[in-house]
């Protein structure tokens, strides 16, 4: 049995070896049959690859030639630009040298003119010191004298105006309205005269109103109408008369005032009696009023 098994294994091995030889022979026959077609395909592929490589190499050479041409054109343009810039720089340097030369010529001419001008100025100053300076000193002296005279005149006029203003204030303090109006007329002050005229207008209107009120109170509507000749607007020279006229109209009821008997150890001054007389007149004439002094 072992021999039979061995023989069977040997036969199987031989059969397998025979199958392998047949397969190898069949593959060889197939390869030999397909070899001409493979060589043809390989030759065609090599030719195509060679043509493609040749075309690629030609294209690269053409690109290289184009790059070289571009570089040469760029270098030529740069050379032309450098030449133009060098020409411009040469022209600028030439113009600068010409300007420097012209400035030097002008400087020399100016220096000569300066020397001549200095000499002329020196001569003019010497002539001025010799002729015009004494005359200028005399003119300055006369001008100073005129100025001092003008200042003295203005100071005198200012003192005069101050004295007149002080006199007006003193007249007001003494309640001397006539003297105040005279001084105001002499001062020729338009603003002051305008205020006095407005004051007279107001006083005249107040007098008219007082007359109207008294006529209504007395029932004398048929008497002289308001605004008659007694209460007409006064002129500039009649300020005092208008004041007295107003005071006589308003303070028609009069009463003599003396120092009170109960006052002992002293006496009333004039302005105090005037104030007492004013307050009593307001009471007797049924008027409203305010008694005030310089302090308000």
CSV table of N, CA and C in Angstrom, one decimal, residues 49-127:
chain,number,residue,atom,x,y,z
A,49,UNK,N,6.5,59.2,-28.5
A,49,UNK,CA,7.2,59.8,-27.4
A,49,UNK,C,8.3,60.7,-27.9
A,50,UNK,N,9.0,60.2,-29.0
A,50,UNK,CA,10.1,61.0,-29.6
A,50,UNK,C,9.6,62.3,-30.2
A,51,UNK,N,8.4,62.2,-30.9
A,51,UNK,CA,7.9,63.4,-31.5
A,51,UNK,C,7.4,64.4,-30.4
A,52,UNK,N,6.8,63.8,-29.4
A,52,UNK,CA,6.4,64.7,-28.3
A,52,UNK,C,7.6,65.4,-27.6
A,53,UNK,N,8.7,64.6,-27.4
A,53,UNK,CA,9.9,65.2,-26.8
A,53,UNK,C,10.5,66.2,-27.7
A,54,UNK,N,10.5,65.9,-29.0
A,54,UNK,CA,11.0,66.9,-30.0
A,54,UNK,C,10.2,68.2,-30.0
A,55,UNK,N,8.9,68.1,-30.0
A,55,UNK,CA,8.0,69.3,-30.0
A,55,UNK,C,8.2,70.1,-28.7
A,56,UNK,N,8.3,69.3,-27.6
A,56,UNK,CA,8.5,70.0,-26.3
A,56,UNK,C,9.9,70.8,-26.3
A,57,UNK,N,10.9,70.1,-26.8
A,57,UNK,CA,12.2,70.7,-26.9
A,57,UNK,C,12.2,71.9,-27.8
A,58,UNK,N,11.5,71.8,-28.9
A,58,UNK,CA,11.4,73.0,-29.8
A,58,UNK,C,10.7,74.1,-29.1
A,59,UNK,N,9.6,73.8,-28.4
A,59,UNK,CA,8.8,74.9,-27.7
A,59,UNK,C,9.7,75.5,-26.6
A,60,UNK,N,10.5,74.7,-25.9
A,60,UNK,CA,11.4,75.3,-24.9
A,60,UNK,C,12.4,76.2,-25.5
A,61,UNK,N,13.0,75.7,-26.6
A,61,UNK,CA,14.0,76.6,-27.3
A,61,UNK,C,13.4,77.9,-27.8
A,62,UNK,N,12.1,77.8,-28.3
A,62,UNK,CA,11.4,79.0,-28.7
A,62,UNK,C,11.2,80.0,-27.6
A,63,UNK,N,10.8,79.4,-26.4
A,63,UNK,CA,10.5,80.2,-25.2
A,63,UNK,C,11.8,80.8,-24.8
A,64,UNK,N,12.9,80.1,-24.8
A,64,UNK,CA,14.2,80.6,-24.4
A,64,UNK,C,14.6,81.7,-25.3
A,65,UNK,N,14.4,81.5,-26.6
A,65,UNK,CA,14.8,82.6,-27.6
A,65,UNK,C,13.9,83.9,-27.3
A,66,UNK,N,12.6,83.7,-27.0
A,66,UNK,CA,11.8,84.8,-26.7
A,66,UNK,C,12.2,85.5,-25.4
A,67,UNK,N,12.5,84.8,-24.4
A,67,UNK,CA,13.0,85.4,-23.2
A,67,UNK,C,14.3,86.1,-23.4
A,68,UNK,N,15.2,85.6,-24.2
A,68,UNK,CA,16.5,86.3,-24.5
A,68,UNK,C,16.2,87.6,-25.3
A,69,UNK,N,15.2,87.5,-26.2
A,69,UNK,CA,14.9,88.7,-27.0
A,69,UNK,C,14.3,89.8,-26.0
A,70,UNK,N,13.4,89.3,-25.2
A,70,UNK,CA,12.8,90.3,-24.2
A,70,UNK,C,13.9,90.9,-23.3
A,71,UNK,N,14.8,90.1,-22.8
A,71,UNK,CA,15.8,90.6,-22.0
A,71,UNK,C,16.7,91.6,-22.7
A,72,UNK,N,17.0,91.3,-24.0
A,72,UNK,CA,17.8,92.2,-24.8
A,72,UNK,C,17.1,93.5,-25.0
A,73,UNK,N,15.7,93.4,-25.3
A,73,UNK,CA,14.9,94.7,-25.4
A,73,UNK,C,14.9,95.5,-24.1
A,74,UNK,N,14.7,94.8,-23.0
A,74,UNK,CA,14.7,95.5,-21.7
A,74,UNK,C,16.0,96.2,-21.4
A,75,UNK,N,17.1,95.5,-21.7
A,75,UNK,CA,18.5,96.1,-21.5
A,75,UNK,C,18.7,97.3,-22.4
A,76,UNK,N,18.2,97.1,-23.6
A,76,UNK,CA,18.3,98.3,-24.6
A,76,UNK,C,17.5,99.5,-24.1
A,77,UNK,N,16.3,99.2,-23.6
A,77,UNK,CA,15.5,100.3,-23.0
A,77,UNK,C,16.2,101.0,-21.8
A,78,UNK,N,16.7,100.2,-21.0
A,78,UNK,CA,17.4,100.7,-19.8
A,78,UNK,C,18.7,101.5,-20.2
A,79,UNK,N,19.4,101.0,-21.3
A,79,UNK,CA,20.5,101.8,-21.8
A,79,UNK,C,20.1,103.1,-22.3
A,80,UNK,N,19.0,103.1,-23.1
A,80,UNK,CA,18.5,104.4,-23.6
A,80,UNK,C,18.1,105.3,-22.5
A,81,UNK,N,17.4,104.8,-21.4
A,81,UNK,CA,17.0,105.6,-20.3
A,81,UNK,C,18.2,106.2,-19.6
A,82,UNK,N,19.2,105.4,-19.4
A,82,UNK,CA,20.4,105.9,-18.7
A,82,UNK,C,21.1,107.0,-19.5
A,83,UNK,N,21.1,106.8,-20.9
A,83,UNK,CA,21.7,107.8,-21.7
A,83,UNK,C,20.9,109.1,-21.6
A,84,UNK,N,19.5,109.0,-21.6
A,84,UNK,CA,18.7,110.2,-21.5
A,84,UNK,C,18.9,110.9,-20.2
A,85,UNK,N,19.0,110.1,-19.1
A,85,UNK,CA,19.2,110.7,-17.8
A,85,UNK,C,20.6,111.4,-17.7
A,86,UNK,N,21.6,110.8,-18.3
A,86,UNK,CA,22.9,111.4,-18.3
A,86,UNK,C,22.9,112.7,-19.0
A,87,UNK,N,22.2,112.7,-20.2
A,87,UNK,CA,22.1,114.0,-20.9
A,87,UNK,C,21.4,115.0,-20.1
A,88,UNK,N,20.2,114.7,-19.4
A,88,UNK,CA,19.6,115.6,-18.6
A,88,UNK,C,20.4,116.2,-17.4
A,89,UNK,N,21.2,115.3,-16.8
A,89,UNK,CA,22.1,115.7,-15.7
A,89,UNK,C,23.2,116.6,-16.2
A,90,UNK,N,23.7,116.3,-17.4
A,90,UNK,CA,24.7,117.2,-18.0
A,90,UNK,C,24.1,118.6,-18.3
A,91,UNK,N,22.8,118.6,-18.9
A,91,UNK,CA,22.2,119.9,-19.1
A,91,UNK,C,22.0,120.7,-17.8
A,92,UNK,N,21.5,120.0,-16.8
A,92,UNK,CA,21.3,120.6,-15.5
A,92,UNK,C,22.6,121.2,-14.9
A,93,UNK,N,23.6,120.4,-15.0
A,93,UNK,CA,24.9,120.9,-14.5
A,93,UNK,C,25.4,122.1,-15.3
A,94,UNK,N,25.2,122.1,-16.6
A,94,UNK,CA,25.6,123.2,-17.4
A,94,UNK,C,24.8,124.4,-17.1
A,95,UNK,N,23.4,124.3,-16.9
A,95,UNK,CA,22.6,125.4,-16.5
A,95,UNK,C,23.0,125.9,-15.1
A,96,UNK,N,23.4,125.0,-14.2
A,96,UNK,CA,23.8,125.5,-12.8
A,96,UNK,C,25.1,126.2,-12.9
A,97,UNK,N,26.0,125.7,-13.7
A,97,UNK,CA,27.3,126.5,-13.9
A,97,UNK,C,27.1,127.8,-14.5
A,98,UNK,N,26.1,127.9,-15.4
A,98,UNK,CA,25.8,129.2,-16.0
A,98,UNK,C,25.2,130.2,-15.0
A,99,UNK,N,24.3,129.6,-14.2
A,99,UNK,CA,23.7,130.5,-13.1
A,99,UNK,C,24.7,130.9,-12.1
A,100,UNK,N,25.6,130.1,-11.8
A,100,UNK,CA,26.7,130.4,-10.8
A,100,UNK,C,27.5,131.5,-11.4
A,101,UNK,N,27.9,131.4,-12.7
A,101,UNK,CA,28.7,132.4,-13.3
A,101,UNK,C,27.9,133.7,-13.4
A,102,UNK,N,26.6,133.7,-13.7
A,102,UNK,CA,25.8,134.9,-13.8
A,102,UNK,C,25.7,135.6,-12.4
A,103,UNK,N,25.5,134.7,-11.4
A,103,UNK,CA,25.4,135.3,-10.0
A,103,UNK,C,26.7,135.9,-9.6
A,104,UNK,N,27.8,135.3,-10.0
A,104,UNK,CA,29.1,135.9,-9.6
A,104,UNK,C,29.3,137.3,-10.3
A,105,UNK,N,28.9,137.4,-11.6
A,105,UNK,CA,29.0,138.6,-12.3
A,105,UNK,C,28.1,139.7,-11.6
A,106,UNK,N,26.8,139.3,-11.3
A,106,UNK,CA,25.9,140.2,-10.6
A,106,UNK,C,26.5,140.6,-9.2
A,107,UNK,N,27.1,139.7,-8.5
A,107,UNK,CA,27.6,140.0,-7.2
A,107,UNK,C,28.7,141.1,-7.3
A,108,UNK,N,29.6,140.9,-8.3
A,108,UNK,CA,30.6,141.9,-8.5
A,108,UNK,C,30.1,143.2,-8.9
A,109,UNK,N,29.1,143.2,-9.8
A,109,UNK,CA,28.5,144.5,-10.1
A,109,UNK,C,27.8,145.1,-8.9
A,110,UNK,N,27.1,144.3,-8.1
A,110,UNK,CA,26.4,144.8,-6.9
A,110,UNK,C,27.4,145.4,-5.9
A,111,UNK,N,28.5,144.7,-5.7
A,111,UNK,CA,29.5,145.2,-4.8
A,111,UNK,C,30.0,146.6,-5.2
A,112,UNK,N,30.2,146.7,-6.5
A,112,UNK,CA,30.7,148.1,-7.0
A,112,UNK,C,29.6,149.1,-6.8
A,113,UNK,N,28.3,148.7,-7.1
A,113,UNK,CA,27.2,149.7,-6.8
A,113,UNK,C,27.0,150.0,-5.4
A,114,UNK,N,27.3,149.0,-4.5
A,114,UNK,CA,27.2,149.2,-3.1
A,114,UNK,C,28.2,150.2,-2.6
A,115,UNK,N,29.4,150.1,-3.1
A,115,UNK,CA,30.4,151.0,-2.7
A,115,UNK,C,30.1,152.4,-3.2
A,116,UNK,N,29.6,152.5,-4.4
A,116,UNK,CA,29.1,153.9,-4.9
A,116,UNK,C,28.0,154.4,-4.0
A,117,UNK,N,27.0,153.5,-3.7
A,117,UNK,CA,25.9,153.9,-2.9
A,117,UNK,C,26.3,154.4,-1.5
A,118,UNK,N,27.3,153.7,-0.9
A,118,UNK,CA,27.7,154.1,0.4
A,118,UNK,C,28.4,155.4,0.4
A,119,UNK,N,29.2,155.6,-0.7
A,119,UNK,CA,29.9,156.9,-0.8
A,119,UNK,C,28.8,158.0,-0.9
A,120,UNK,N,27.8,157.8,-1.8
A,120,UNK,CA,26.7,158.8,-2.0
A,120,UNK,C,26.0,159.0,-0.7
A,121,UNK,N,25.7,158.0,0.1
A,121,UNK,CA,25.0,158.1,1.3
A,121,UNK,C,25.8,158.9,2.3
A,122,UNK,N,27.1,158.7,2.4
A,122,UNK,CA,27.9,159.4,3.2
A,122,UNK,C,28.0,160.9,2.9
A,123,UNK,N,28.0,161.2,1.6
A,123,UNK,CA,27.9,162.6,1.2
A,123,UNK,C,26.6,163.2,1.6
A,124,UNK,N,25.5,162.5,1.4
A,124,UNK,CA,24.2,163.1,1.7
A,124,UNK,C,24.1,163.3,3.2
A,125,UNK,N,24.6,162.4,4.0
A,125,UNK,CA,24.5,162.6,5.5
A,125,UNK,C,25.4,163.8,5.9
A,126,UNK,N,26.5,163.9,5.3
A,126,UNK,CA,27.4,165.0,5.6
A,126,UNK,C,26.7,166.3,5.3
A,127,UNK,N,26.1,166.4,4.1
A,127,UNK,CA,25.3,167.6,3.7
A,127,UNK,C,24.2,167.9,4.6
